[in-house]
Coordinates of C-alpha atoms in Angstrom, one line a residue:
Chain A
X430 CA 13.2 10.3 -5.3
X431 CA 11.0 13.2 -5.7
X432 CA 10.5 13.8 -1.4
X433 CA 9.1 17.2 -0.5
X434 CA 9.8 17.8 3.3
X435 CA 7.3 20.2 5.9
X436 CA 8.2 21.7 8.7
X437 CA 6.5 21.8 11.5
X438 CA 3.9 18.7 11.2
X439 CA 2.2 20.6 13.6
X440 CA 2.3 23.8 15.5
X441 CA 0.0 25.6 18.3
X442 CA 0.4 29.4 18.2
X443 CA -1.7 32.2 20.5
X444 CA -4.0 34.6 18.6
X445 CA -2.3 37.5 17.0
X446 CA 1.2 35.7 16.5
X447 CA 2.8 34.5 13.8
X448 CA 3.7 31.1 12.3
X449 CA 6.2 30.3 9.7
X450 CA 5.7 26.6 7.9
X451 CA 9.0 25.5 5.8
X452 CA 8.3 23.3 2.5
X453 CA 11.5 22.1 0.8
X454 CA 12.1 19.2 -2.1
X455 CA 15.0 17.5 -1.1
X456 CA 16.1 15.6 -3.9
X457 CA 15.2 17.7 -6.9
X458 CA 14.6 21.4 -7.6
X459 CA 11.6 23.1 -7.7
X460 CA 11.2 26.0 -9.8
X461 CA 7.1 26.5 -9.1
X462 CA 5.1 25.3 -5.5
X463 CA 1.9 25.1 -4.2
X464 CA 0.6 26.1 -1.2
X465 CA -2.9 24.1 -0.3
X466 CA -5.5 24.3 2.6
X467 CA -7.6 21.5 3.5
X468 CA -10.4 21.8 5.9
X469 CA -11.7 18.4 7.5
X470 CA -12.9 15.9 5.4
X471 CA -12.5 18.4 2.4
X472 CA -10.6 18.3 -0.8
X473 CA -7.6 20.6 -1.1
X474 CA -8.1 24.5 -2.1
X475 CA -5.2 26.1 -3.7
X476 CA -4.2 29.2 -2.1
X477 CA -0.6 30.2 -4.2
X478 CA 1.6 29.2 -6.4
X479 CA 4.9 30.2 -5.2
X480 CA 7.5 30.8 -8.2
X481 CA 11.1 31.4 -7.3
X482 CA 12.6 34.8 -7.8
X483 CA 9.6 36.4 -8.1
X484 CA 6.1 37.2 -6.3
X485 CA 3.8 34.4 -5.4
X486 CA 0.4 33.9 -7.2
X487 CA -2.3 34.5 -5.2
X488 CA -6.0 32.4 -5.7
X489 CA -9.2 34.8 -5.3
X490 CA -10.1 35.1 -2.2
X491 CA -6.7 34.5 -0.3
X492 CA -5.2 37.4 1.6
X493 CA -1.8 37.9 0.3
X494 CA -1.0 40.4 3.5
X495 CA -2.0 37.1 5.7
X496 CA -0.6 34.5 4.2
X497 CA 2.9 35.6 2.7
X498 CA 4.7 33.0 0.7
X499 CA 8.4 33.5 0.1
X500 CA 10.5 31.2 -2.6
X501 CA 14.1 32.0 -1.5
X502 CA 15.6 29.2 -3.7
X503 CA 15.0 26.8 -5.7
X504 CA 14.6 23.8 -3.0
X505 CA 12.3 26.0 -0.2
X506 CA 9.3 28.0 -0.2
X507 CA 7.9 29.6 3.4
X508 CA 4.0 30.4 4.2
X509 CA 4.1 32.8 7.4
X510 CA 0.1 32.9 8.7
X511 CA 0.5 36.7 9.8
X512 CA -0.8 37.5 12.7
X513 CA -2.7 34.5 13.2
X514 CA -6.6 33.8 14.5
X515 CA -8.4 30.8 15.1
X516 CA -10.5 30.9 12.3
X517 CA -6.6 30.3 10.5
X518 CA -6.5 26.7 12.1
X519 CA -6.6 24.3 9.2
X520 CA -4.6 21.7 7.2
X521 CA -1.9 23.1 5.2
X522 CA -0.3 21.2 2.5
X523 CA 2.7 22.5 -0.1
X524 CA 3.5 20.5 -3.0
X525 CA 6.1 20.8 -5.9
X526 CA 6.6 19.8 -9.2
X527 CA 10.9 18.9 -10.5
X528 CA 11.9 22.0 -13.1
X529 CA 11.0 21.2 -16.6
X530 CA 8.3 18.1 -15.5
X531 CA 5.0 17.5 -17.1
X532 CA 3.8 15.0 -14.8
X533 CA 2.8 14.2 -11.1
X534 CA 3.0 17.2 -8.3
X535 CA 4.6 16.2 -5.0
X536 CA 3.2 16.4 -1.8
X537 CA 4.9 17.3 1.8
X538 CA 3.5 15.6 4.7
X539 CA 1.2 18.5 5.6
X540 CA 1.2 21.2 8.9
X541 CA -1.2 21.3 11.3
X542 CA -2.0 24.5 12.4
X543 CA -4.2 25.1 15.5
X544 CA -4.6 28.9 16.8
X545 CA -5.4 29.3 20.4
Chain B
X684 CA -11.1 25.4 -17.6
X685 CA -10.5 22.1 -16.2
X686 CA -12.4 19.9 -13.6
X687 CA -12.8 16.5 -12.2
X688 CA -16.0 15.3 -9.8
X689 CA -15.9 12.1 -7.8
X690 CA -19.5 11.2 -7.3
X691 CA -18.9 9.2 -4.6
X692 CA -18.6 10.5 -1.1
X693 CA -17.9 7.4 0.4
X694 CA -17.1 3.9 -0.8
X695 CA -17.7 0.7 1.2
X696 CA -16.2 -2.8 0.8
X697 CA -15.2 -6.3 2.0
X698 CA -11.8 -7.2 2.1
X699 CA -10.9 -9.3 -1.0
X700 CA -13.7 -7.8 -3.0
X701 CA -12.5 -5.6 -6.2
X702 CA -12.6 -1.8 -5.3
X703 CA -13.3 0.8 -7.7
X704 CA -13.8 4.6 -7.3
X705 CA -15.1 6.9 -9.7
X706 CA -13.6 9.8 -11.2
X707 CA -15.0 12.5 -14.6
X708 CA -13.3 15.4 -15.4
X709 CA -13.3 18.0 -17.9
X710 CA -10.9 20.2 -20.1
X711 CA -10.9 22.5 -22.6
X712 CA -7.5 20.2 -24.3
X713 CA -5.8 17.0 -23.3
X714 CA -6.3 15.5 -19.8
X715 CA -3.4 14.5 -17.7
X716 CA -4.8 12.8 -15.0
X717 CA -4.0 12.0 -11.5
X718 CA -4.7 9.5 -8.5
X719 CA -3.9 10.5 -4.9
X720 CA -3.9 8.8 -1.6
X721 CA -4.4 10.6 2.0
X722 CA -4.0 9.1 5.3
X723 CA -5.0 11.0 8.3
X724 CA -3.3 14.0 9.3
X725 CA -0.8 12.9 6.2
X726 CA -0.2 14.4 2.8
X727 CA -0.7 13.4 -0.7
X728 CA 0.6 10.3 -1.8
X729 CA 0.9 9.7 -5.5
X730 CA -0.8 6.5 -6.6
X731 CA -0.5 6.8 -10.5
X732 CA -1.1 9.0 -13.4
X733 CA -2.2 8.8 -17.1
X734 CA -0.6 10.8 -19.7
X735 CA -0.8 9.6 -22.9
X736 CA -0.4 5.8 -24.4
X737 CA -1.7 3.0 -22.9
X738 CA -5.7 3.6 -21.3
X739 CA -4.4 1.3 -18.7
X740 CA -2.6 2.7 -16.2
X741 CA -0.9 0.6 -13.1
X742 CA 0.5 2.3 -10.4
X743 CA 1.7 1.7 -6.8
X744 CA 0.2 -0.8 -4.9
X745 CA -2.1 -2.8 -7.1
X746 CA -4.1 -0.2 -8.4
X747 CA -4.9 1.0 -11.6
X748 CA -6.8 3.1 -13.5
X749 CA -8.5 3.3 -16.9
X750 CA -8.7 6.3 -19.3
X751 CA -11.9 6.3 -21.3
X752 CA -12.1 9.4 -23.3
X753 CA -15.7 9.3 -24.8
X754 CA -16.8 9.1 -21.1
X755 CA -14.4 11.1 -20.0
X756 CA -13.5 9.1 -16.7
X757 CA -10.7 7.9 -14.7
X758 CA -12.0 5.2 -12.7
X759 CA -9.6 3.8 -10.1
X760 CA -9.8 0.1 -9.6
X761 CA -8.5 -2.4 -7.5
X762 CA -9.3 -6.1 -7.9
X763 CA -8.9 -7.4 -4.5
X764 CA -9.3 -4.6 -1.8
X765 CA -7.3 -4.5 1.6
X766 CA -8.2 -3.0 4.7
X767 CA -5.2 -0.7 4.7
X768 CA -6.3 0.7 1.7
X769 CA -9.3 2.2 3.8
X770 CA -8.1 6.0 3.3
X771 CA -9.4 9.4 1.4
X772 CA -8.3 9.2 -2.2
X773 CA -8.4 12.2 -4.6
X774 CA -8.8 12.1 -8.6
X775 CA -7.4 15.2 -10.0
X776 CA -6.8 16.9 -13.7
X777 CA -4.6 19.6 -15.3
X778 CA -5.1 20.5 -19.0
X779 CA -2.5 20.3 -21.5
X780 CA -1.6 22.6 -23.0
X781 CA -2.0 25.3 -19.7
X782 CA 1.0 27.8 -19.0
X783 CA 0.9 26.3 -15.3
X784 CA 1.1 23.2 -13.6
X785 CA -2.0 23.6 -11.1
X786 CA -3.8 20.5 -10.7
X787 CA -7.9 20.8 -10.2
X788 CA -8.7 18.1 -7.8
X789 CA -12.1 15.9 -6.8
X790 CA -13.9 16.4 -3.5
X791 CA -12.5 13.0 -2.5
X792 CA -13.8 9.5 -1.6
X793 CA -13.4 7.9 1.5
X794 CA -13.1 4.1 1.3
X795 CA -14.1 2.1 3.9
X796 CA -12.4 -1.6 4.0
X797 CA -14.0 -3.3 6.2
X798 CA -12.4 -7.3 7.4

């Protein structure tokens, strides 16, 4: 149990598009996720907590207008990279915790996003 | 405010030999602790955690991890090492009680198994 899915695993977009990365929990439902970059050889940074219903929490530093996180329901969270630039290119990982757990986070497999 | 530092950018061993990776953290309350697992180009895989109870902790695939509290570490062991273990593993902490569930993570270790 416990399996977050992320769609795409990876994705190549032209500068100035946009790119829309699905994370959903499949077997359980998921009141809070996170939305994670990773850089190469680099621990994770936290970008947003996405809570369902409501806005996402952003982490200092993160753009909100670039990188808008939607929660539709409680099973899938979207991050669109807004008009996207290469300096966007990075590792992005979501992750998810079952409503009303204490314990581990789960992770999705991770998209790779590489802007042309 | 909560924190964990692996001191350790890299780890090398021989197959067969124990494998052990470092982990300290700090909270302001109780620790829960975490041990992750990343293969390339793959997400976070969850290897065990430590709550409360036993300072002991055994997780997936022959690892385990001890809680020392006066040291404040989380050391992950494993007494015989294989090379498929050779990966990027992450220690990471969230302090209870916290109105959220975001985890603070380590910069990572890279172990090395060599045959």
């Amino acid at each position: 149990g416990a399996v977050v899915s992320q769609h795409p695993s990876w994705v190549i977009c032209k500068s100035g598009t946009s790119v829309k990365i699905e994370c959903r929990s499949l077997d359980f439902q998921a009141t809070t996720m996170f939305w994670y970059r990773q850089f190469p050889k680099q621990s994770l940074m936290l970008m947003a907590t996405s809570n369902e219903g409501s806005k996402a929490t952003y982490e200092q530093g993160v753009e909100k207008d670039k990188f808008l996180i939607n929660h539709a329901s409680l099973t899938l969270s979207t991050l669109t990279v807004t008009s996207a630039h290469p300096e966007d290119s990075s590792f992005y990982i979501c992750s998810a915790i079952p409503s009303g757990a204490t314990g581990e986070l789960f992770f999705g497999e991770g998209s790779r996003l590489t802007v042309l | 405010a909560q924190s964990v530092a692996q001191p350790e950018d890299q780890v090398n061993v021989a197959e067969g030999n124990p494998l052990t990776v470092k982990c300290t953290y700090s909270v302001s309350g109780n620790p829960y602790l975490f041990w992750y697992v990343q293969y390339p180009n793959r997400g976070l895989q969850f290897l065990l955690k430590y709550i409360t109870g036993d300072n002991l902790v055994k997780g997936s695939y022959g690892f385990e991890a001890e809680f020392n509290k006066s040291q404040t570490s989380f050391h992950l062991k494993k007494p015989s090492a294989l090379v498929s273990d050779s990966a990027l593993y992450f220690c990471a902490v969230r302090d209870f009680p916290s109105n959220d569930y975001k985890l603070s993570f380590g910069a990572g270790t890279t172990v090395t198994v060599r045959a």
